[in-house]
Coordinates of C-alpha atoms in Angstrom, one line a residue:
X1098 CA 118.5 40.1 1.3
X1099 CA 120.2 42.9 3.5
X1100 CA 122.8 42.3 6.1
X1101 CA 121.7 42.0 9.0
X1102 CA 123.1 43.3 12.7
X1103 CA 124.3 39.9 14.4
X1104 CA 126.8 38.3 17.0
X1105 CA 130.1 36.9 15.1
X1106 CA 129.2 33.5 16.2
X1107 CA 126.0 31.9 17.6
X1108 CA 125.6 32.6 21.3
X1109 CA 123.1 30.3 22.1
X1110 CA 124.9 27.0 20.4
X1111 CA 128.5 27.8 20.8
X1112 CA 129.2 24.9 22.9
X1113 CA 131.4 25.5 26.2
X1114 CA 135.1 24.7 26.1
X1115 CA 136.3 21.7 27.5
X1116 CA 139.3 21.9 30.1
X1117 CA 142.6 20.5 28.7
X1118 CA 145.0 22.2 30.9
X1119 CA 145.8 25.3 28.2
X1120 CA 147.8 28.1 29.0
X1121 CA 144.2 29.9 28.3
X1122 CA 142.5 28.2 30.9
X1123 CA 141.8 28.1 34.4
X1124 CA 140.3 25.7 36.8
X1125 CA 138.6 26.8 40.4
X1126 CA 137.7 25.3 43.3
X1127 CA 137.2 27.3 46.0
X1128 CA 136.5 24.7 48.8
X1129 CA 139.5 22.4 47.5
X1130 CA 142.0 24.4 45.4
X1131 CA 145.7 25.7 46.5
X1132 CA 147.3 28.6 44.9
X1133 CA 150.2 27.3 45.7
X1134 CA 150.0 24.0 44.6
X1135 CA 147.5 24.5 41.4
X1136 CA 148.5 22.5 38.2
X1137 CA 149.0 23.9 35.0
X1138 CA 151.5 26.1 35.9
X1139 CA 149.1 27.9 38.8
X1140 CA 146.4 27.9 36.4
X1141 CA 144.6 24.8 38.4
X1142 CA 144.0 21.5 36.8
X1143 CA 141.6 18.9 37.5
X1144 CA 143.9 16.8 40.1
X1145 CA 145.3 20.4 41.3
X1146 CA 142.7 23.1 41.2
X1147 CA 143.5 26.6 42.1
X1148 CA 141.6 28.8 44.6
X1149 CA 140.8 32.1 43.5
X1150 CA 139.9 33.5 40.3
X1151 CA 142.7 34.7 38.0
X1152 CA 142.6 38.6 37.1
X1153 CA 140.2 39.0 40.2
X1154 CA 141.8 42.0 42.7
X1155 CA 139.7 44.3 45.3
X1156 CA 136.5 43.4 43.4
X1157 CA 137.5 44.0 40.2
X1158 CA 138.0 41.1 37.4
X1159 CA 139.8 41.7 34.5
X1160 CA 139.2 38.7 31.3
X1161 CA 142.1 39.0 28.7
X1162 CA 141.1 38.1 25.1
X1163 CA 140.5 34.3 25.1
X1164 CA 140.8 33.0 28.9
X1165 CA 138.4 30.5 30.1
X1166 CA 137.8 30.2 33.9
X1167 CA 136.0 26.7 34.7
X1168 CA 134.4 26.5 38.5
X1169 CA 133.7 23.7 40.1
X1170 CA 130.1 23.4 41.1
X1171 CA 130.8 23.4 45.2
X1172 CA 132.6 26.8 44.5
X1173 CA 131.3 29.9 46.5
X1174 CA 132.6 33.6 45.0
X1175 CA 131.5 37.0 46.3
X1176 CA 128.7 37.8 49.5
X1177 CA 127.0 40.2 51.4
X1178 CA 126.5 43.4 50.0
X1179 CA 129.3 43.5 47.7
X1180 CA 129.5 45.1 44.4
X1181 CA 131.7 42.9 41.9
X1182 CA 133.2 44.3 38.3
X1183 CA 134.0 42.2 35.5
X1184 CA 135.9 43.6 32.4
X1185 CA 136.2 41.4 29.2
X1186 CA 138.5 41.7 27.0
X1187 CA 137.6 39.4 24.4
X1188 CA 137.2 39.1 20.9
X1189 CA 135.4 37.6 17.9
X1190 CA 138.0 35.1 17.8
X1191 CA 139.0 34.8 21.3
X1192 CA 135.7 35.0 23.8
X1193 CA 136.2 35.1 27.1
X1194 CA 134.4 32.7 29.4
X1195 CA 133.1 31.7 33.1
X1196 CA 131.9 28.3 32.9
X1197 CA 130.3 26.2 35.7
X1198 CA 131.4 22.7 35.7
X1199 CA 129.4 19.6 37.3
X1200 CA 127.1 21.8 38.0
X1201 CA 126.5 25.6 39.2
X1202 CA 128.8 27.6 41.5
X1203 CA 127.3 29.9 43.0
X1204 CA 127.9 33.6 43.0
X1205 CA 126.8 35.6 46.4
X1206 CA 127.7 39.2 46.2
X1207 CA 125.3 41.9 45.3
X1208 CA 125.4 43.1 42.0
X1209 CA 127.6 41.8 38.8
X1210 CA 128.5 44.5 36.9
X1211 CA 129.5 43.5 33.7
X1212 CA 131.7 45.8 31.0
X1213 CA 133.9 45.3 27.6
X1214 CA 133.3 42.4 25.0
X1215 CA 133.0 38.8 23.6
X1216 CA 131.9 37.4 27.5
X1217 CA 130.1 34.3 27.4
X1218 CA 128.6 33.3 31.1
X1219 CA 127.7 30.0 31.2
X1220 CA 125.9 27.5 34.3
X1221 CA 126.3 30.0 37.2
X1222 CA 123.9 30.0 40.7
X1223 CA 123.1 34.0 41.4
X1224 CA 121.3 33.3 44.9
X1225 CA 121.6 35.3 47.8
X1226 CA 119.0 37.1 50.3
X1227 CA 118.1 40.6 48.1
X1228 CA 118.7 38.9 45.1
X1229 CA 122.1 38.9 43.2
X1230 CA 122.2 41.3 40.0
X1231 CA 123.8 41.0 36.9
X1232 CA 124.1 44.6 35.3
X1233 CA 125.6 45.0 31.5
X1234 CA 127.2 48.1 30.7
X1235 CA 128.3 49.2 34.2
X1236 CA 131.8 48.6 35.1
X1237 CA 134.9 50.0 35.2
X1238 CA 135.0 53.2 34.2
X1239 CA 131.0 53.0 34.0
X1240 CA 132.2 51.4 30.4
X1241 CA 129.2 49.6 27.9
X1242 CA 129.3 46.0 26.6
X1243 CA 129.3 45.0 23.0
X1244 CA 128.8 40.5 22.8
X1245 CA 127.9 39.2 25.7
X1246 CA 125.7 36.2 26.5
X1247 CA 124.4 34.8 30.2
X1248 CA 123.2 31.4 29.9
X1249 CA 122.0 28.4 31.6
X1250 CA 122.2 30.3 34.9
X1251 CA 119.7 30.5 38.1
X1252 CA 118.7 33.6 39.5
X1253 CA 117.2 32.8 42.9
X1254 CA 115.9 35.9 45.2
X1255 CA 114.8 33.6 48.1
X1256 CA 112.1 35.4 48.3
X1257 CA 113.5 38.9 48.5
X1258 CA 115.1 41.1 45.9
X1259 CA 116.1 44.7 44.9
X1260 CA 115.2 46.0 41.0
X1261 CA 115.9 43.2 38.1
X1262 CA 117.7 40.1 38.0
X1263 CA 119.0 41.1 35.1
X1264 CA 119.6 44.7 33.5
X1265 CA 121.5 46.5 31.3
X1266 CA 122.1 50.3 30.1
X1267 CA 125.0 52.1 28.4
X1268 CA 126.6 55.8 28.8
X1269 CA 125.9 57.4 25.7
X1270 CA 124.3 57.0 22.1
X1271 CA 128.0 56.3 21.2
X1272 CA 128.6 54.0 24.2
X1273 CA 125.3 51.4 23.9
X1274 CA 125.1 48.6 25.8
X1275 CA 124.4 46.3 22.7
X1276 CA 124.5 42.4 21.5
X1277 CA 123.3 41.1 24.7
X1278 CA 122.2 37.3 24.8
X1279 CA 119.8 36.3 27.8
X1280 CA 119.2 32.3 26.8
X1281 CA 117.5 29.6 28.5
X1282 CA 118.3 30.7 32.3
X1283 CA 115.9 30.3 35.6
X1284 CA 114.8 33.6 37.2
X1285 CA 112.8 33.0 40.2
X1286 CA 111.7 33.9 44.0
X1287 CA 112.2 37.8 44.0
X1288 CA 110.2 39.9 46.2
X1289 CA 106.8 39.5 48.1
X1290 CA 105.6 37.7 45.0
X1291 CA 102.6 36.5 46.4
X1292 CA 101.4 39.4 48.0
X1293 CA 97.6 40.7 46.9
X1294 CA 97.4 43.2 49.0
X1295 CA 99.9 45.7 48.9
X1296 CA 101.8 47.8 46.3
X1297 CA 104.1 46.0 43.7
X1298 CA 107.6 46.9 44.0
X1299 CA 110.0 46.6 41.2
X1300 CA 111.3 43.4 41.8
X1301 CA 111.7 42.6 37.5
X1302 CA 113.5 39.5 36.1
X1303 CA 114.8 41.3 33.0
X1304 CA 114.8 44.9 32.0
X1305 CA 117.1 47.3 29.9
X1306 CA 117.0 51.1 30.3
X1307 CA 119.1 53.7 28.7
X1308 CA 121.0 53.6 25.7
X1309 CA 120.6 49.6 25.1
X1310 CA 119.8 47.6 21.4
X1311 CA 119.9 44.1 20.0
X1312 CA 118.9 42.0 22.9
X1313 CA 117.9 38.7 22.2
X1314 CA 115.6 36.9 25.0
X1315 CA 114.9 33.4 24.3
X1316 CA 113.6 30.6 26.2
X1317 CA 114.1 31.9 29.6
X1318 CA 112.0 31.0 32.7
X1319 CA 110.7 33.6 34.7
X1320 CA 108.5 33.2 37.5
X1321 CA 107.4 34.3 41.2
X1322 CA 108.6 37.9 40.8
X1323 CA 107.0 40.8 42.5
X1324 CA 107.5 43.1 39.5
X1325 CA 107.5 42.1 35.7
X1326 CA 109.1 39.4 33.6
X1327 CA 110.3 41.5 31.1
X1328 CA 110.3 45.2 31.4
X1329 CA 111.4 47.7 28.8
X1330 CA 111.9 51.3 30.1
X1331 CA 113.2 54.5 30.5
X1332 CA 111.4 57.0 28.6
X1333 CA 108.0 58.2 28.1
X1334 CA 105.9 59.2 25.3
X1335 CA 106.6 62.7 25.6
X1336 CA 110.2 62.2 25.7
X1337 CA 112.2 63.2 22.2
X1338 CA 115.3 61.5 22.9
X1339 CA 114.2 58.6 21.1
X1340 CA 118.2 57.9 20.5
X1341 CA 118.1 56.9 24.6
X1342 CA 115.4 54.5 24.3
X1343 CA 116.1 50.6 24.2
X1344 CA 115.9 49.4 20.3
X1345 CA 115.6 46.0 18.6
X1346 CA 114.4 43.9 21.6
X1347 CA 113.5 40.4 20.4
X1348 CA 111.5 38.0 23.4
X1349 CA 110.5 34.8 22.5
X1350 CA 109.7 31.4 24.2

């Protein structure tokens, strides 16, 4: 009978927006696509897809309140040892989006830092040698995340990797990373996995650290990592700070 801390809307069945050439919405393809020549008034369309992604300058990628950026599934974004920042802008009523269609497009760089609000990441490829990392709460301005889901995405390490897949920590007991949705996504392939007979290194699928609450972890498959599936950290018993600790973890399936 008490209210209880939730997302605005389901992130796990909010089904993906369909492209229908809105002044919202962008269409990629980076193999194909034109600037100069995209649809939609240089948004891209289907017949007339634009190259780059909109908002996207010197690595960093700004999401106003409501856009959708569709990517076609041959696209290519971001490589080597690149960092790449992501600021949303959304809001309850107006998510942002990245959206995969026909299949995944893959994403290259190095990490994906991810900051602001309402961001919904749907059918994305993270592969690259070293492992491609998605980090909430790091971004511009080292700002936090409040709503933000990553699903139906690969993480592919190729048999390397550097820390988590996945991770997440915020600035300050007043700037939390928090509402984070990791659903039904592929982690896989990161580090010397099947190694016996040397020392682990911290090659994790999942973990939050500092300052992080109300995660939800459902349904994900993990597998062939050199460090854990899961791993919740950052403080020991000892420490007091109990305010810095990661709170209200929920991991099922």
């Amino acid at each position: 009978g008490a209210n209880a801390a939730a997302f605005p809307y389901d992130p796990c069945t909010t089904p993906c927006p369909t492209f229908a050439g809105k002044t919202n919405q962008y269409y990629v393809d980076s193999v194909s696509g034109d600037d100069a020549t995209a649809g939609n008034d240089g948004r891209g369309s289907v017949a007339r897809p634009r190259k780059t992604l909109p908002g996207l300058a010197n690595g960093d990628w700004r999401l106003r309140a409501g856009e959708q950026v569709f990517i076609t599934a041959n696209s290519e974004f971001f490589s080597g040892d690149v960092d790449t920042f992501v600021e949303a802008q959304g809001e309850p009523d107006a998510v942002c989006w990245i959206v995969g269609v026909g299949g995944r497009p893959k994403f290259a760089g190095d990490k994906f830092f991810v900051s602001g609000q309402h961001l919904i990441i749907d059918h994305i490829l993270f592969e690259r040698q070293g492992g491609m990392r998605v980090k909430f709460g790091s971004g511009f301005n080292q700002t936090h995340v409040r709503y933000a889901t990553l699903r139906h995405c690969v993480f592919d390490g190729l048999g390397t990797g550097a820390n988590a897949a996945i991770g997440g920590s915020g600035n300050s007991d007043q700037q939390r990373t928090s509402f984070v949705c990791i659903y039904k996504n592929v982690i896989r392939n990161l580090g010397d996995w099947d190694r016996q007979d040397k020392a682990g290194k911290d090659r994790h699928g999942i973990q939050m650290t500092a300052y992080t609450d109300h995660w939800w972890i459902v349904e994900n498959e993990v597998f062939h990592c050199e460090g854990d599936s899961v791993q919740i950290n950052t403080s020991s018993q000892a420490d007091g700070d109990y305010a810095r600790r990661p709170h209200y973890i929920y991991v099922a399936g």
